[in-house]
Amino acid sequence: MNRTRARSRAVKRVLVWVILFAMPVRSSLARHTTRSASSGQLGENAQVRAALAWFAPNVNWINEQQVRLTEIPAPAFQEGQRAAAVKTLLSGVGLNVQNDSTGNVIGELRGVNEKEIVVLSAHLDTVFPAGTDVKVRREGSRMLAPGISDNGTGLAALAAIARAIHEAQIKPQRTILFVADVGEEGEGNLRGMRALVDAYRSRLKAVVVLDGAGTDHVTTIALASRRLEVIISGPGGHSWSDFGMPNPINALVRGSVRFINTKVPASPRTTFNLGQIEGGTSINSIPYEARLKVDVRSESESELTRLESALRECMSAGVRDEMESSRDRSRGKLEWKVELLGSRPGGELAAESPLLAALRAADVIVENESRIERSSTDANIPLSLGIDAISIGAGGNGGGAHSLQEWYDPTGREMGLKRALLTLLGIADAPEKTR
Ligand SMILES: [Zn+2]
């Protein structure tokens, strides 16, 4: 991306202004946008410059915090110990820090206007179960450990940005909440973000989510998903003497074969995955239970509903087929149900939103390019409620997320930190004049 940087930077500056002039100037939001997105002003503010300059000489401190936090296990529903460490970090930079009842850590930097809030968040939890070895190893510039990047990077950035703003003595217009939240991964079902948005909803103007490494994308479209579990149960019996009784695994297989033949559209992109299947107790027993976990995702909420209905119809038919083909229906029948394990609602940030303008303006200053991405993140919750939100990486490079080989390379992470800080201050409306 270095090759035509100067030229592309100039092009981008022109684009920013074209976008700004093309916007309606009707509402107070538009006024705010114009101010947020005037990247020159923000980047030239002396206090903001001081905050930006804090990162480079303190990269070692940031890396150390990342290692320390990553080495505190934080499986879903067991984030408490890591939360306590983040609380100490945020308290150390002058924030008023609280825990809410779900376990979120919330550090408040009071703005001039306390009635308007912007959130910078990073999730605390990992996908790794208790007992996973989370000791960080180093290989050259790389750090390796489960969770080092997702979301060690986001948490370290949260602490670093809070500290940079503190050191530069910035008092924003809007109140900023620095939040380390619980329950982002898997069956946490975004419970931390749900509680946060619920608590601050009327005052919440924007949410910036830091998740993982990189600076290449900005997630503005929330991918809707549902997680479902099919449970089929029956009387069970002996494989030889009770042969012919209805078998829950047979019914599940019959239903599953029907379901996987369901047609899904390429656009809006819609997917399903039969991810976990279990049931039965031994090879020579007719099982009394069979279970299947299914993940369905779509760019369209209505496709999601259609697919969930298809799953129910297919399982109902699978059970019926099994009952009809069983020789001995007198000794019990099959019961079935589909339970919703989790649901992530969809939503989309408006192209002309002040938050996206702030991100674009930050990109201009740090000479970065972001592609718009659609994904399932903490930003789903505010986006689904019409609250502006984005999810971005917090800089550096990472890979192998959700695997034991996960790694993070902090080389060049300052750019991601600056981008996040400028976006946050852009939307929080940092003071325009040096005080
Ligand atoms: Zn994550």
Short mmCIF file of C-alpha atoms and ligand atoms in Angstrom, two decimals:
data_model
loop_
_atom_site.label_atom_id
_atom_site.label_comp_id
_atom_site.label_asym_id
_atom_site.label_seq_id
_atom_site.Cartn_x
_atom_site.Cartn_y
_atom_site.Cartn_z
CA MET A 1 0.00 0.00 0.00
CA ASN A 2 3.06 2.27 0.08
CA ARG A 3 3.43 2.74 -3.61
CA THR A 4 1.12 5.66 -4.30
CA ARG A 5 0.53 6.80 -0.80
CA ALA A 6 1.07 10.51 -1.30
CA ARG A 7 -1.22 10.61 -4.29
CA SER A 8 -3.88 8.44 -2.72
CA ARG A 9 -3.74 10.56 0.42
CA ALA A 10 -4.49 13.64 -1.62
CA VAL A 11 -7.32 11.81 -3.38
CA LYS A 12 -8.72 10.75 -0.02
CA ARG A 13 -8.65 14.29 1.35
CA VAL A 14 -10.60 15.44 -1.68
CA LEU A 15 -13.03 12.54 -1.19
CA VAL A 16 -13.62 13.44 2.43
CA TRP A 17 -14.59 16.95 1.41
CA VAL A 18 -16.73 15.74 -1.46
CA ILE A 19 -18.56 13.46 0.97
CA LEU A 20 -18.96 16.27 3.46
CA PHE A 21 -20.35 18.72 0.92
CA ALA A 22 -22.71 16.11 -0.48
CA MET A 23 -24.29 15.59 2.92
CA PRO A 24 -27.52 17.23 4.01
CA VAL A 25 -26.82 20.14 6.35
CA ARG A 26 -30.23 20.03 7.90
CA SER A 27 -29.88 18.35 11.28
CA SER A 28 -27.65 18.92 14.26
CA LEU A 29 -26.17 15.51 13.49
CA ALA A 30 -24.94 16.81 10.17
CA ARG A 31 -23.37 19.75 11.94
CA HIS A 32 -21.63 17.34 14.24
CA THR A 33 -20.42 15.28 11.31
CA THR A 34 -18.88 18.26 9.64
CA ARG A 35 -16.95 19.02 12.77
CA SER A 36 -15.93 15.41 13.50
CA ALA A 37 -14.79 14.69 10.03
CA SER A 38 -12.67 17.77 9.59
CA SER A 39 -9.59 15.68 10.17
CA GLY A 40 -7.25 18.62 9.92
CA GLN A 41 -8.70 20.30 13.00
CA LEU A 42 -8.61 17.24 15.20
CA GLY A 43 -5.14 16.15 14.13
CA GLU A 44 -3.80 19.67 14.74
CA ASN A 45 -5.20 20.10 18.23
CA ALA A 46 -2.22 20.22 20.63
CA GLN A 47 -3.78 17.95 23.24
CA VAL A 48 -4.83 15.42 20.64
CA ARG A 49 -1.31 15.51 19.23
CA ALA A 50 0.06 14.84 22.70
CA ALA A 51 -2.25 11.85 23.09
CA LEU A 52 -1.19 10.50 19.69
CA ALA A 53 2.46 10.96 20.60
CA TRP A 54 2.05 8.94 23.80
CA PHE A 55 1.78 5.58 22.02
CA ALA A 56 5.18 5.17 20.31
CA PRO A 57 7.40 5.57 23.41
CA ASN A 58 5.05 3.36 25.44
CA VAL A 59 4.66 0.39 23.11
CA ASN A 60 6.48 -1.90 25.54
CA TRP A 61 4.06 -1.02 28.32
CA ILE A 62 1.13 -1.71 25.99
CA ASN A 63 2.60 -5.07 24.92
CA GLU A 64 3.20 -6.01 28.55
CA GLN A 65 -0.41 -5.29 29.49
CA GLN A 66 -1.53 -7.46 26.60
CA VAL A 67 0.59 -10.39 27.80
CA ARG A 68 -0.53 -9.95 31.40
CA LEU A 69 -4.25 -9.81 30.55
CA THR A 70 -4.01 -12.70 28.07
CA GLU A 71 -2.44 -14.91 30.75
CA ILE A 72 -5.49 -14.45 33.00
CA PRO A 73 -8.01 -17.07 31.79
CA ALA A 74 -11.39 -15.66 30.77
CA PRO A 75 -13.70 -18.39 29.49
CA ALA A 76 -17.34 -17.46 28.90
CA PHE A 77 -19.08 -16.70 32.20
CA GLN A 78 -15.72 -16.70 34.05
CA GLU A 79 -14.36 -13.30 33.11
CA GLY A 80 -14.17 -12.00 36.70
CA GLN A 81 -10.44 -12.23 37.32
CA ARG A 82 -9.50 -10.57 34.05
CA ALA A 83 -12.18 -7.95 34.64
CA ALA A 84 -10.56 -7.09 37.97
CA ALA A 85 -7.18 -6.57 36.27
CA VAL A 86 -8.74 -4.25 33.68
CA LYS A 87 -10.53 -2.37 36.44
CA THR A 88 -7.19 -1.69 38.13
CA LEU A 89 -5.70 -0.44 34.85
CA LEU A 90 -8.58 1.92 34.15
CA SER A 91 -8.68 3.21 37.73
CA GLY A 92 -4.98 3.97 37.40
CA VAL A 93 -5.68 6.55 34.70
CA GLY A 94 -8.14 8.58 36.70
CA LEU A 95 -11.37 7.05 35.50
CA ASN A 96 -14.32 6.47 37.76
CA VAL A 97 -14.65 2.67 37.34
CA GLN A 98 -17.65 0.46 38.17
CA ASN A 99 -18.69 -3.13 37.59
CA ASP A 100 -22.27 -3.65 36.45
CA SER A 101 -24.31 -6.69 37.46
CA THR A 102 -23.35 -8.71 34.34
CA GLY A 103 -19.61 -8.28 35.03
CA ASN A 104 -18.82 -5.47 32.60
CA VAL A 105 -16.09 -3.04 33.71
CA ILE A 106 -17.10 0.56 32.96
CA GLY A 107 -14.63 3.44 33.31
CA GLU A 108 -16.14 6.89 32.94
CA LEU A 109 -14.38 9.98 31.60
CA ARG A 110 -16.88 12.73 32.20
CA GLY A 111 -17.40 15.09 29.29
CA VAL A 112 -18.55 18.68 29.19
CA ASN A 113 -21.96 17.31 28.18
CA GLU A 114 -22.87 14.45 30.50
CA LYS A 115 -26.12 13.79 28.70
CA GLU A 116 -24.36 12.34 25.67
CA ILE A 117 -22.27 9.21 25.88
CA VAL A 118 -19.90 7.44 23.51
CA VAL A 119 -18.49 4.01 24.30
CA LEU A 120 -15.11 2.48 23.49
CA SER A 121 -15.32 -1.24 24.25
CA ALA A 122 -13.32 -4.46 24.09
CA HIS A 123 -14.64 -7.87 25.08
CA LEU A 124 -13.03 -9.71 27.98
CA ASP A 125 -14.00 -13.29 27.20
CA THR A 126 -12.30 -15.94 25.07
CA VAL A 127 -13.60 -19.10 23.39
CA PHE A 128 -11.14 -21.25 25.36
CA PRO A 129 -12.42 -23.43 28.20
CA ALA A 130 -11.01 -23.29 31.73
CA GLY A 131 -7.74 -25.22 31.95
CA THR A 132 -6.44 -24.12 28.52
CA ASP A 133 -2.75 -23.17 28.69
CA VAL A 134 -2.75 -19.42 28.10
CA LYS A 135 0.93 -18.74 28.85
CA VAL A 136 2.31 -16.37 26.23
CA ARG A 137 5.33 -17.56 24.22
CA ARG A 138 7.53 -15.28 22.11
CA GLU A 139 8.93 -16.10 18.69
CA GLY A 140 10.82 -13.15 17.26
CA SER A 141 8.42 -10.22 17.27
CA ARG A 142 5.42 -12.53 17.63
CA MET A 143 3.53 -13.33 20.81
CA LEU A 144 1.68 -16.64 20.83
CA ALA A 145 -1.16 -17.77 23.10
CA PRO A 146 -4.86 -18.58 22.85
CA GLY A 147 -6.69 -15.25 23.02
CA ILE A 148 -3.56 -13.11 22.54
CA SER A 149 -5.10 -11.31 19.59
CA ASP A 150 -8.82 -11.88 20.18
CA ASN A 151 -9.15 -10.03 22.37
CA GLY A 152 -5.83 -9.32 24.12
CA THR A 153 -5.21 -6.71 21.42
CA GLY A 154 -8.51 -4.94 22.03
CA LEU A 155 -8.09 -4.90 25.82
CA ALA A 156 -4.52 -3.59 25.66
CA ALA A 157 -5.68 -0.88 23.24
CA LEU A 158 -8.58 0.06 25.53
CA ALA A 159 -6.15 0.61 28.42
CA ALA A 160 -3.62 2.41 26.21
CA ILE A 161 -6.15 4.81 24.69
CA ALA A 162 -7.60 5.62 28.11
CA ARG A 163 -4.09 6.34 29.38
CA ALA A 164 -3.09 8.44 26.35
CA ILE A 165 -6.19 10.61 26.78
CA HIS A 166 -5.47 10.92 30.51
CA GLU A 167 -1.81 11.89 30.00
CA ALA A 168 -2.86 14.52 27.45
CA GLN A 169 -5.50 15.87 29.90
CA ILE A 170 -8.25 15.80 27.31
CA LYS A 171 -11.75 16.62 28.47
CA PRO A 172 -14.13 15.66 25.67
CA GLN A 173 -17.47 17.27 24.93
CA ARG A 174 -19.34 14.01 25.31
CA THR A 175 -18.79 11.60 28.18
CA ILE A 176 -16.65 8.62 27.17
CA LEU A 177 -17.17 5.18 28.72
CA PHE A 178 -14.22 2.79 28.44
CA VAL A 179 -15.80 -0.64 28.70
CA ALA A 180 -14.38 -4.14 29.02
CA ASP A 181 -17.46 -6.27 28.45
CA VAL A 182 -18.38 -9.90 29.08
CA GLY A 183 -20.10 -12.50 26.94
CA GLU A 184 -19.13 -11.62 23.37
CA GLU A 185 -18.05 -15.08 22.27
CA GLY A 186 -20.23 -18.09 21.56
CA GLU A 187 -22.90 -18.77 24.11
CA GLY A 188 -22.28 -15.50 25.91
CA ASN A 189 -24.74 -14.25 23.29
CA LEU A 190 -23.53 -10.62 23.60
CA ARG A 191 -25.01 -10.38 27.10
CA GLY A 192 -22.45 -7.78 28.23
CA MET A 193 -23.17 -5.43 25.35
CA ARG A 194 -26.91 -6.02 25.69
CA ALA A 195 -26.78 -4.94 29.35
CA LEU A 196 -24.59 -1.92 28.58
CA VAL A 197 -26.82 -0.63 25.78
CA ASP A 198 -29.86 -1.26 27.94
CA ALA A 199 -28.41 0.80 30.79
CA TYR A 200 -27.32 3.82 28.73
CA ARG A 201 -29.65 3.62 25.78
CA SER A 202 -31.24 7.07 25.92
CA ARG A 203 -27.88 8.86 26.19
CA LEU A 204 -25.82 6.56 23.98
CA LYS A 205 -24.69 8.27 20.77
CA ALA A 206 -22.05 5.89 19.42
CA VAL A 207 -20.18 2.67 20.18
CA VAL A 208 -16.67 1.87 18.93
CA VAL A 209 -15.81 -1.80 19.43
CA LEU A 210 -12.16 -2.91 19.48
CA ASP A 211 -11.91 -6.54 18.47
CA GLY A 212 -8.69 -8.28 17.47
CA ALA A 213 -5.81 -6.97 15.37
CA GLY A 214 -5.47 -5.10 12.09
CA THR A 215 -6.54 -1.80 10.58
CA ASP A 216 -7.82 -3.07 7.25
CA HIS A 217 -11.55 -3.12 7.94
CA VAL A 218 -14.45 -1.40 9.59
CA THR A 219 -17.48 -3.51 10.40
CA THR A 220 -20.57 -1.41 9.83
CA ILE A 221 -23.03 -4.15 8.95
CA ALA A 222 -24.16 -6.53 11.64
CA LEU A 223 -24.62 -10.06 10.39
CA ALA A 224 -27.75 -11.59 11.89
CA SER A 225 -27.41 -15.10 13.26
CA ARG A 226 -29.31 -17.65 15.30
CA ARG A 227 -28.06 -20.68 17.16
CA LEU A 228 -30.52 -23.48 17.51
CA GLU A 229 -30.55 -26.85 19.19
CA VAL A 230 -32.73 -29.74 18.09
CA ILE A 231 -33.56 -32.26 20.81
CA ILE A 232 -35.36 -35.51 19.97
CA SER A 233 -36.19 -38.00 22.71
CA GLY A 234 -37.86 -41.42 22.89
CA PRO A 235 -38.23 -44.48 25.08
CA GLY A 236 -34.89 -46.11 24.24
CA GLY A 237 -34.29 -49.84 24.37
CA HIS A 238 -32.18 -52.82 23.36
CA SER A 239 -30.75 -52.93 19.86
CA TRP A 240 -31.85 -56.55 19.29
CA SER A 241 -34.86 -57.24 21.45
CA ASP A 242 -36.48 -53.81 20.94
CA PHE A 243 -35.64 -53.45 17.27
CA GLY A 244 -38.36 -51.55 15.47
CA MET A 245 -38.96 -49.02 18.23
CA PRO A 246 -38.61 -45.40 17.08
CA ASN A 247 -35.00 -44.23 17.32
CA PRO A 248 -34.21 -40.53 18.05
CA ILE A 249 -30.91 -40.68 16.15
CA ASN A 250 -32.67 -42.11 13.10
CA ALA A 251 -35.23 -39.32 13.31
CA LEU A 252 -32.49 -36.70 13.68
CA VAL A 253 -30.65 -38.09 10.66
CA ARG A 254 -33.85 -38.20 8.59
CA GLY A 255 -34.64 -34.60 9.54
CA SER A 256 -31.05 -33.45 8.99
CA VAL A 257 -30.91 -34.91 5.47
CA ARG A 258 -34.06 -32.99 4.62
CA PHE A 259 -32.67 -29.80 6.17
CA ILE A 260 -29.30 -29.84 4.41
CA ASN A 261 -31.13 -29.98 1.10
CA THR A 262 -32.80 -26.65 1.88
CA LYS A 263 -31.93 -24.09 -0.78
CA VAL A 264 -30.40 -20.87 0.51
CA PRO A 265 -29.84 -17.77 -1.62
CA ALA A 266 -26.36 -16.59 -2.61
CA SER A 267 -27.73 -13.07 -2.21
CA PRO A 268 -28.65 -12.09 0.40
CA ARG A 269 -25.89 -14.43 1.53
CA THR A 270 -27.33 -17.03 3.86
CA THR A 271 -25.54 -19.96 5.48
CA PHE A 272 -26.18 -22.85 7.83
CA ASN A 273 -23.90 -25.21 9.70
CA LEU A 274 -24.66 -28.44 11.50
CA GLY A 275 -21.93 -27.95 14.06
CA GLN A 276 -22.40 -30.44 16.86
CA ILE A 277 -24.27 -33.71 17.05
CA GLU A 278 -24.57 -36.04 19.99
CA GLY A 279 -26.78 -38.71 21.46
CA GLY A 280 -26.92 -42.32 22.51
CA THR A 281 -25.11 -44.15 25.26
CA SER A 282 -23.83 -47.34 23.64
CA ILE A 283 -23.63 -49.10 20.31
CA ASN A 284 -26.16 -51.76 21.23
CA SER A 285 -28.80 -49.49 22.74
CA ILE A 286 -31.60 -47.66 21.01
CA PRO A 287 -30.85 -44.13 22.25
CA TYR A 288 -33.33 -42.20 24.30
CA GLU A 289 -32.02 -38.86 23.09
CA ALA A 290 -30.31 -37.16 20.13
CA ARG A 291 -29.19 -33.53 19.92
CA LEU A 292 -27.99 -31.30 17.10
CA LYS A 293 -26.66 -27.73 17.24
CA VAL A 294 -27.18 -25.59 14.15
CA ASP A 295 -25.83 -22.12 13.38
CA VAL A 296 -27.70 -20.09 10.76
CA ARG A 297 -26.59 -16.72 9.43
CA SER A 298 -27.92 -14.31 6.89
CA GLU A 299 -27.63 -10.82 5.52
CA SER A 300 -31.41 -10.80 5.71
CA GLU A 301 -33.46 -11.21 8.87
CA SER A 302 -36.34 -12.71 6.88
CA GLU A 303 -34.11 -15.41 5.35
CA LEU A 304 -33.05 -16.27 8.87
CA THR A 305 -36.65 -16.69 9.93
CA ARG A 306 -37.35 -18.78 6.85
CA LEU A 307 -34.37 -21.03 7.60
CA GLU A 308 -35.39 -21.50 11.21
CA SER A 309 -38.89 -22.51 10.05
CA ALA A 310 -37.32 -24.92 7.55
CA LEU A 311 -35.33 -26.54 10.35
CA ARG A 312 -38.50 -27.05 12.41
CA GLU A 313 -40.44 -28.46 9.44
CA CYS A 314 -37.62 -30.83 8.50
CA MET A 315 -37.25 -32.14 12.04
CA SER A 316 -40.99 -32.57 12.37
CA ALA A 317 -40.97 -34.55 9.10
CA GLY A 318 -37.93 -36.58 10.23
CA VAL A 319 -39.74 -37.58 13.41
CA ARG A 320 -42.90 -38.42 11.46
CA ASP A 321 -40.94 -40.57 8.97
CA GLU A 322 -39.27 -42.42 11.80
CA MET A 323 -42.54 -43.02 13.61
CA GLU A 324 -44.23 -44.24 10.42
CA SER A 325 -41.46 -46.68 9.66
CA SER A 326 -41.16 -48.06 13.19
CA ARG A 327 -42.70 -51.50 13.72
CA ASP A 328 -43.60 -51.03 17.34
CA ARG A 329 -45.33 -47.76 18.02
CA SER A 330 -47.15 -49.04 21.09
CA ARG A 331 -44.13 -48.65 23.35
CA GLY A 332 -43.70 -44.93 23.19
CA LYS A 333 -43.33 -42.21 20.67
CA LEU A 334 -40.72 -39.59 19.89
CA GLU A 335 -40.83 -36.06 21.28
CA TRP A 336 -38.96 -33.23 19.64
CA LYS A 337 -38.26 -29.55 20.13
CA VAL A 338 -36.02 -26.82 18.73
CA GLU A 339 -34.54 -24.41 21.26
CA LEU A 340 -33.02 -21.02 20.54
CA LEU A 341 -29.54 -20.97 22.13
CA GLY A 342 -28.70 -17.49 20.94
CA SER A 343 -29.71 -14.78 18.55
CA ARG A 344 -27.70 -11.89 17.21
CA PRO A 345 -29.88 -9.29 15.57
CA GLY A 346 -28.79 -7.60 12.35
CA GLY A 347 -28.45 -3.92 11.53
CA GLU A 348 -26.46 -1.47 9.47
CA LEU A 349 -24.68 1.82 10.05
CA ALA A 350 -25.92 4.54 7.71
CA ALA A 351 -23.37 5.52 5.07
CA GLU A 352 -23.68 9.20 6.10
CA SER A 353 -23.37 8.55 9.85
CA PRO A 354 -21.09 10.87 11.87
CA LEU A 355 -19.32 7.82 13.29
CA LEU A 356 -18.30 6.51 9.89
CA ALA A 357 -17.21 10.03 8.94
CA ALA A 358 -15.04 10.14 12.08
CA LEU A 359 -13.45 6.81 11.16
CA ARG A 360 -12.81 7.94 7.60
CA ALA A 361 -11.28 11.18 8.86
CA ALA A 362 -9.03 9.21 11.23
CA ASP A 363 -7.97 6.99 8.32
CA VAL A 364 -6.95 10.07 6.35
CA ILE A 365 -4.73 11.27 9.20
CA VAL A 366 -3.02 7.92 9.78
CA GLU A 367 -2.91 7.17 6.03
CA ASN A 368 -4.95 4.03 6.25
CA GLU A 369 -7.60 2.51 4.03
CA SER A 370 -10.54 0.59 5.47
CA ARG A 371 -12.88 -1.72 3.67
CA ILE A 372 -16.45 -2.03 4.90
CA GLU A 373 -17.15 -5.42 6.43
CA ARG A 374 -20.20 -7.37 7.48
CA SER A 375 -19.68 -9.44 10.58
CA SER A 376 -21.15 -10.63 13.84
CA THR A 377 -19.70 -8.62 16.74
CA ASP A 378 -20.66 -6.67 19.84
CA ALA A 379 -21.69 -3.88 17.44
CA ASN A 380 -24.73 -5.99 16.44
CA ILE A 381 -26.61 -4.91 19.55
CA PRO A 382 -26.41 -1.10 19.17
CA LEU A 383 -26.77 -1.36 15.37
CA SER A 384 -29.95 -3.42 15.71
CA LEU A 385 -31.40 -0.63 17.88
CA GLY A 386 -30.45 2.16 15.51
CA ILE A 387 -27.49 3.37 17.61
CA ASP A 388 -24.36 4.17 15.60
CA ALA A 389 -21.67 1.52 16.09
CA ILE A 390 -18.61 0.09 14.39
CA SER A 391 -16.18 -2.72 15.15
CA ILE A 392 -12.53 -2.29 14.21
CA GLY A 393 -9.21 -4.02 14.81
CA ALA A 394 -6.85 -2.35 17.28
CA GLY A 395 -3.68 -2.45 15.14
CA GLY A 396 -0.73 -4.78 14.62
CA ASN A 397 -1.22 -8.15 12.96
CA GLY A 398 -2.73 -11.35 14.22
CA GLY A 399 -3.90 -14.75 13.11
CA GLY A 400 -5.25 -18.12 14.18
CA ALA A 401 -8.09 -16.59 16.19
CA HIS A 402 -10.10 -19.17 18.17
CA SER A 403 -7.28 -21.73 17.78
CA LEU A 404 -4.49 -22.81 20.12
CA GLN A 405 -2.00 -21.44 17.54
CA GLU A 406 -3.29 -17.89 17.87
CA TRP A 407 -0.58 -15.21 17.45
CA TYR A 408 -0.13 -11.46 17.52
CA ASP A 409 2.64 -9.28 16.12
CA PRO A 410 2.63 -5.78 17.62
CA THR A 411 4.91 -4.31 14.95
CA GLY A 412 3.35 -1.03 13.81
CA ARG A 413 0.49 -1.23 16.30
CA GLU A 414 0.69 2.53 16.94
CA MET A 415 -1.18 3.20 13.72
CA GLY A 416 -4.17 1.18 14.88
CA LEU A 417 -4.11 2.88 18.27
CA LYS A 418 -4.02 6.33 16.69
CA ARG A 419 -6.83 5.42 14.31
CA ALA A 420 -9.04 4.22 17.17
CA LEU A 421 -8.20 7.25 19.34
CA LEU A 422 -8.91 9.72 16.55
CA THR A 423 -12.20 7.99 15.73
CA LEU A 424 -13.21 8.09 19.38
CA LEU A 425 -12.27 11.74 19.85
CA GLY A 426 -13.86 12.58 16.50
CA ILE A 427 -17.20 11.26 17.68
CA ALA A 428 -16.78 12.38 21.31
CA ASP A 429 -16.08 15.83 19.97
CA ALA A 430 -12.72 16.65 21.47
CA PRO A 431 -12.19 20.30 22.37
CA GLU A 432 -11.39 22.33 19.31
CA LYS A 433 -9.06 24.76 20.96
CA THR A 434 -6.03 24.09 23.03
CA ARG A 435 -6.82 24.89 26.62
ZN ZN B 1 -13.32 -11.10 19.46
#
